C-alpha cells in the first residue's frame, strides 16, 4: 500500500504555485516572509491530514490463516494466496475468492455501497465443493490452483477456474468478493486472496477517474496567466528603471561606497536589474489573487452542501431522497448549460414497470390507454377521454373499463378473458399456458418473505423482470421458491378449473441477458421429463431465430408490437423450443467447455447459445407501461424557453420515441420536424438479400442523403424570417446542432456517449447528460456536467455523476435557480478579487516611480498581509453566498434570464477590461489625491507628514473605496452585506488603533492617532472614495438606463409589485411536523432563495428600464428597437402604488 501524499501535492500544485513563487524571493523580499509561508503551511497541513487517513486504512487488520490458527495482520502485509476470515460487518481487504460461509447453502450477503452506492444486499454463492472450509482446521486442508483473468477494472465480470482434486470448477462474479464491500447478515466467510493493493478492481477503477473542471475555472487560469504577464511587465519596467536611475551624481545615495549592496551598485547595472526584478515580483505579488482559490472553494462548498443538498424544492418525499451535489467544482457550470442529453427510461419516465397488455398466439389482450397514446392523439389533433383506446387500424374506439380490473405494483392489466382461469376458454389455451410458464420460469428473480401471493416480495435485476413474474402470479402461475437447481410454481386452473398444484421445474441452464444478446433463455426439465427452452427478448433478436412456418401469427404479432410501440409500451417477445435428450446432452457438453474457458468466455458462451437458440416457436409478446414522471412536460417546456436544447437518447422505435416526445412536450406541431430513419422500404429490401456489406453501404448512402437534405432545409429556415423551431428525430448519428429538440432512437449505451461527445466537441457548448442506469454512465461522464437520477436501476449512474436528483423535474431548480445564481455569484467574486488586488497593487506601482525604482514598500507589512485576509475578505464571501439578482420564483417565471449564462455575459473580456479601467482610475485617484494633498499637510505637532502618515491615509481611503465598490456591484443588499462591509471597515480601524499603539510597530507607532487629530484625515476619507467611485456610478447608471440586462428589466417590473413582498418559502403539507434538525434543514437553504423586501433591496433606478419593450418583444419573436427616452418619459408619468409590507 503506497501513500497518496505526493499525488495530493501534485493535485494541489495549482493552489500553491503563487506561494512557491513568493518563497523563491524571500531573500530579496521587502515584506515579512511569514505572510508568504503561512498559506503554504495551511495547504500542506490539509495534505498531511489526508496522508494520515490513508495510513490508517493501510494499517487496518484482518484474520489470516497461519497453520491452523487465525492471526491478525495489517492489510498492507496481505499477499496473493492468503486464506482470510472476514467477520460480519467487516470490510473485505482485497479481492477474494469466496470459499465458504457460516450460512446454509454456502451463501453470504454483501453491501456494495462503497462501490456503486447501492444499499440493498447482494447475494454471493460459493461453489459446493468448498462449502466445508468454514473452520481453521478445515481451511488449512484447502489445496487448489486458481486460474483467472488479469487484473482489470470491470466490477461486474470475472472469469476463472478453480482446480481442486483434479476437478475444474468454473468461477464467475458470484464467487468474487470485492475489496471495499462489507459483509452483512453472515457470521463470517472464508476466502482466498486473488488481487491485492492497486490490482484490486476498486483501485483499478479509482486510478483513472476523469477530472472535470468548470469552464469558468479554465477561463480563470487564462486570466491568471494574463495577470502574470502584467506582473512581469510591471516588474520589468521597475527593474529597468532602477538600472537606469542609478547615477553617481546622486551623492546622497552613497553609490560610491565600497560596501554598497549589489542591488545598488551602478557599476553592475545588469545585476541591479536582475536583483530588483525579484524584489519587485515579491513587492507586487498581491496582484495575484492567492486567497481567491480558498474563497471560491469555500463558497462552492457552502453552495453545494447547504443550498443544493438542503433545498426542499428538490426533495422527493415519496422516496425520502434529497438532491445531492457530489462535487462542488461544477456549481457555476450548471448556469451555463446549453445542451441537455437525456435518457428516457427512468429519467423521463418513472421506471415503475406495469404489465399492461399482451399478445398471445396472434390475439391481443388488455384494454386501456397510456400517456403516450394521449401524446399521439395530440399529435394528430384528437381529443380523447379515459373510455377510449386506439385500435390496430389507427382509429379510436370506446371501451368500458372492467370493475374487476386487478392493479398492484407491477401489474395494471384489465381483461377478464385471461383472469381467474378464463384463458382455458380462449381459442389457444395451450399457447396461453406456455406464455404464463415462460413468464414464471424464464428469469433470475429471487423471492423473499412468506410463500403466499399477498406477502411475497420479488428481488429482480430490473423492474421489467419483476413485472413479468408478478403478471404470471396474477394469471395463476405463482412463482414462490427458488433453489440452486429448481424453480417452484404454484399453478392454478391447469388440469381443471379451480385446481391448484405445486409444480417443480429443474433449471438445467441459464443463458443470461446482456446488451449484445438482448435476450435471455432458460433450459428446464418438467417433472414428466420434458425438456424445454424458454426464451424472451427484443423482437429483432427473437424473430431472427424463429422456425419457418406460422407466417400469419408472426405478421399479426409484429403488427401488435408496432401498436404497442406507438402507445409507448416496452415490448418483449416470448418463444419456446422442445428439446430432445440427445441433442441437449451434446449441446450441454459444449456449454460446460465454454463456461470453463479462461479466454473469451463471454464470446464462447454467446456462440454456444446460438447453437440452441434457433428454430423457436413464437408464443407472443408482452407490453409493459412505464409512465412519465410528474412534471416532466412542464420542466422541458421551461428549459426550452431558457434557451436550452434538449436531446433524448432512447433505444425505442422511432414511432414510440416521437409519441413520447409529444407527451413530454419536447416536440409539438408548431415545430418544423425532420425525420431520418434507416428503416425505409428501400433499406428493408436490401436487408432481405442478406448481404451485410451491401446493407451497410446502402444504409450509409441513404442516411447521408437524408441528412444532407434535412441540413439544407434547416439552413434555409434558420436564414429566413420564420421563427419556427426545429426538431430532429433520427435513429443514427446527429449532425444538425441548431435544432431546439432532438430525439435519437435505437441507440446503444456506447452510441449515447458518442453522441454526447459529438455535441460537446462539435457545438463547443456546455453539455449536461442525465440518466439513471448503469448504461448511462459513459454518457454521464462524457458531458461537462453529469446528473444521475436516483431511481430503481441501481446507483451506478448516481455514483458516476456530479449531481444527483430524484426526479427529472428538479432540473428546473437545479439549473434555473442554483446554477444561474452560482454562475452570477462566482463571476462577481472572481472579478471583484481581481479588481481589489489590482487597485491595491497599482497604488504601490505608482509609488515606485517616486522612489527611484528601488522597491521601497508604500504600505506597512501587516497592512499588505491583512488586506486580503481581513479587510476585504468577508464581503466577497457574502456576495458569493447571498447575492441574487431576482428571486427563485422570478428565475423560474422568466426562464429567458438563463440565457445570460449560456452567453457568458458576466465573464466576458468586456467585463474584465471595464474592471481593469476602473482599477486604473481608482488607483490614480487615491494615490495622486493623497500624494498631492499631503505635500503641505502637517500633524498636530507641527511636523510635515511622513511616509507612514501618507501611506496610512491612502490605505484607509483604499479600504473604504473597495468595500463600498462591492455594494455597488451587488444587486441585492441584505443585512449580511451591511454587516460584512461595515465589519471589514471597522476591523481595519480596530487593527490600526491597536497596531499604532505598539512601540515595536516601527514608523507606524502613534501615526494613526496623529492623523485622527487632523481635519485632513476626515476630508480625504469623505472626498476621495466619492471621487474614486463617481466614474463607476455614472457608468452603471448609463448601462442600466440605455443598455439594461434582462434581469434588470425584471427587477424594475417587480420592484413595486405585491409578488416582491411575498416570501418564496415552500409550504409544508398539513399534518407534517419537523424536528429541530428538520427545521434547520428546511430554513437554511431558503435564506439565499427568498428574502423579504424589508431585509433586501435592489439597487438601481426606480423607473422602467428602456429595455422593457424590446425584452417582451423578443419573447414574442418580434424585433423592436429600444426607445430609451420614450420609455423614460412614460415611466415618469406612471403612478406608483405603495405596497405595505406586513411583518
mmCIF file of N, CA and C in Angstrom, residues 677-689 691-706:
data_model
loop_
_atom_site.group_PDB
_atom_site.id
_atom_site.type_symbol
_atom_site.label_atom_id
_atom_site.label_comp_id
_atom_site.label_asym_id
_atom_site.label_seq_id
_atom_site.Cartn_x
_atom_site.Cartn_y
_atom_site.Cartn_z
ATOM 1 N N UNK A 677 -34.551 8.102 -40.839
ATOM 2 C CA UNK A 677 -34.681 6.723 -40.379
ATOM 3 C C UNK A 677 -33.932 5.781 -41.303
ATOM 4 N N UNK A 678 -33.399 4.718 -40.708
ATOM 5 C CA UNK A 678 -32.758 3.671 -41.501
ATOM 6 C C UNK A 678 -33.726 2.534 -41.805
ATOM 7 N N UNK A 679 -34.967 2.665 -41.345
ATOM 8 C CA UNK A 679 -35.971 1.619 -41.555
ATOM 9 C C UNK A 679 -36.930 2.033 -42.676
ATOM 10 N N UNK A 680 -36.387 2.213 -43.866
ATOM 11 C CA UNK A 680 -37.201 2.552 -45.035
ATOM 12 C C UNK A 680 -37.450 1.287 -45.853
ATOM 13 N N UNK A 681 -38.401 1.394 -46.789
ATOM 14 C CA UNK A 681 -38.711 0.238 -47.635
ATOM 15 C C UNK A 681 -37.506 -0.170 -48.481
ATOM 16 N N UNK A 682 -36.745 0.834 -48.976
ATOM 17 C CA UNK A 682 -35.583 0.514 -49.790
ATOM 18 C C UNK A 682 -34.533 -0.251 -48.983
ATOM 19 N N UNK A 683 -34.316 0.186 -47.744
ATOM 20 C CA UNK A 683 -33.318 -0.483 -46.911
ATOM 21 C C UNK A 683 -33.786 -1.886 -46.539
ATOM 22 N N UNK A 684 -35.075 -2.041 -46.232
ATOM 23 C CA UNK A 684 -35.591 -3.370 -45.910
ATOM 24 C C UNK A 684 -35.425 -4.318 -47.102
ATOM 25 N N UNK A 685 -35.634 -3.794 -48.305
ATOM 26 C CA UNK A 685 -35.495 -4.631 -49.495
ATOM 27 C C UNK A 685 -34.056 -5.127 -49.646
ATOM 28 N N UNK A 686 -33.074 -4.258 -49.369
ATOM 29 C CA UNK A 686 -31.672 -4.665 -49.441
ATOM 30 C C UNK A 686 -31.348 -5.646 -48.319
ATOM 31 N N UNK A 687 -31.933 -5.429 -47.118
ATOM 32 C CA UNK A 687 -31.687 -6.332 -45.995
ATOM 33 C C UNK A 687 -32.176 -7.744 -46.297
ATOM 34 N N UNK A 688 -33.256 -7.860 -47.055
ATOM 35 C CA UNK A 688 -33.801 -9.184 -47.379
ATOM 36 C C UNK A 688 -32.867 -10.001 -48.268
ATOM 37 N N UNK A 689 -31.947 -9.322 -48.946
ATOM 38 C CA UNK A 689 -30.999 -10.056 -49.801
ATOM 39 C C UNK A 689 -29.923 -10.759 -48.974
ATOM 40 N N UNK A 691 -26.968 -9.698 -47.854
ATOM 41 C CA UNK A 691 -25.577 -9.273 -47.998
ATOM 42 C C UNK A 691 -25.316 -8.108 -47.033
ATOM 43 N N UNK A 692 -24.616 -8.383 -45.910
ATOM 44 C CA UNK A 692 -24.421 -7.378 -44.876
ATOM 45 C C UNK A 692 -23.546 -6.224 -45.359
ATOM 46 N N UNK A 693 -22.569 -6.509 -46.199
ATOM 47 C CA UNK A 693 -21.708 -5.444 -46.723
ATOM 48 C C UNK A 693 -22.518 -4.476 -47.576
ATOM 49 N N UNK A 694 -23.378 -5.019 -48.427
ATOM 50 C CA UNK A 694 -24.221 -4.178 -49.266
ATOM 51 C C UNK A 694 -25.214 -3.391 -48.421
ATOM 52 N N UNK A 695 -25.762 -4.052 -47.363
ATOM 53 C CA UNK A 695 -26.706 -3.357 -46.472
ATOM 54 C C UNK A 695 -26.038 -2.158 -45.817
ATOM 55 N N UNK A 696 -24.814 -2.350 -45.280
ATOM 56 C CA UNK A 696 -24.110 -1.256 -44.615
ATOM 57 C C UNK A 696 -23.816 -0.108 -45.570
ATOM 58 N N UNK A 697 -23.380 -0.433 -46.785
ATOM 59 C CA UNK A 697 -23.063 0.613 -47.761
ATOM 60 C C UNK A 697 -24.307 1.374 -48.190
ATOM 61 N N UNK A 698 -25.367 0.629 -48.487
ATOM 62 C CA UNK A 698 -26.603 1.267 -48.948
ATOM 63 C C UNK A 698 -27.216 2.132 -47.837
ATOM 64 N N UNK A 699 -27.205 1.605 -46.591
ATOM 65 C CA UNK A 699 -27.775 2.367 -45.478
ATOM 66 C C UNK A 699 -26.989 3.659 -45.244
ATOM 67 N N UNK A 700 -25.672 3.578 -45.363
ATOM 68 C CA UNK A 700 -24.857 4.772 -45.169
ATOM 69 C C UNK A 700 -25.184 5.831 -46.215
ATOM 70 N N UNK A 701 -25.325 5.421 -47.456
ATOM 71 C CA UNK A 701 -25.619 6.378 -48.518
ATOM 72 C C UNK A 701 -27.005 7.001 -48.345
ATOM 73 N N UNK A 702 -27.999 6.166 -47.999
ATOM 74 C CA UNK A 702 -29.365 6.681 -47.835
ATOM 75 C C UNK A 702 -29.444 7.680 -46.691
ATOM 76 N N UNK A 703 -28.868 7.300 -45.539
ATOM 77 C CA UNK A 703 -28.914 8.186 -44.376
ATOM 78 C C UNK A 703 -28.134 9.464 -44.636
ATOM 79 N N UNK A 704 -27.023 9.353 -45.339
ATOM 80 C CA UNK A 704 -26.231 10.546 -45.665
ATOM 81 C C UNK A 704 -27.029 11.502 -46.533
ATOM 82 N N UNK A 705 -27.739 10.967 -47.515
ATOM 83 C CA UNK A 705 -28.560 11.817 -48.386
ATOM 84 C C UNK A 705 -29.679 12.482 -47.584
ATOM 85 N N UNK A 706 -30.298 11.718 -46.674
ATOM 86 C CA UNK A 706 -31.358 12.301 -45.843
ATOM 87 C C UNK A 706 -30.801 13.427 -44.974
#
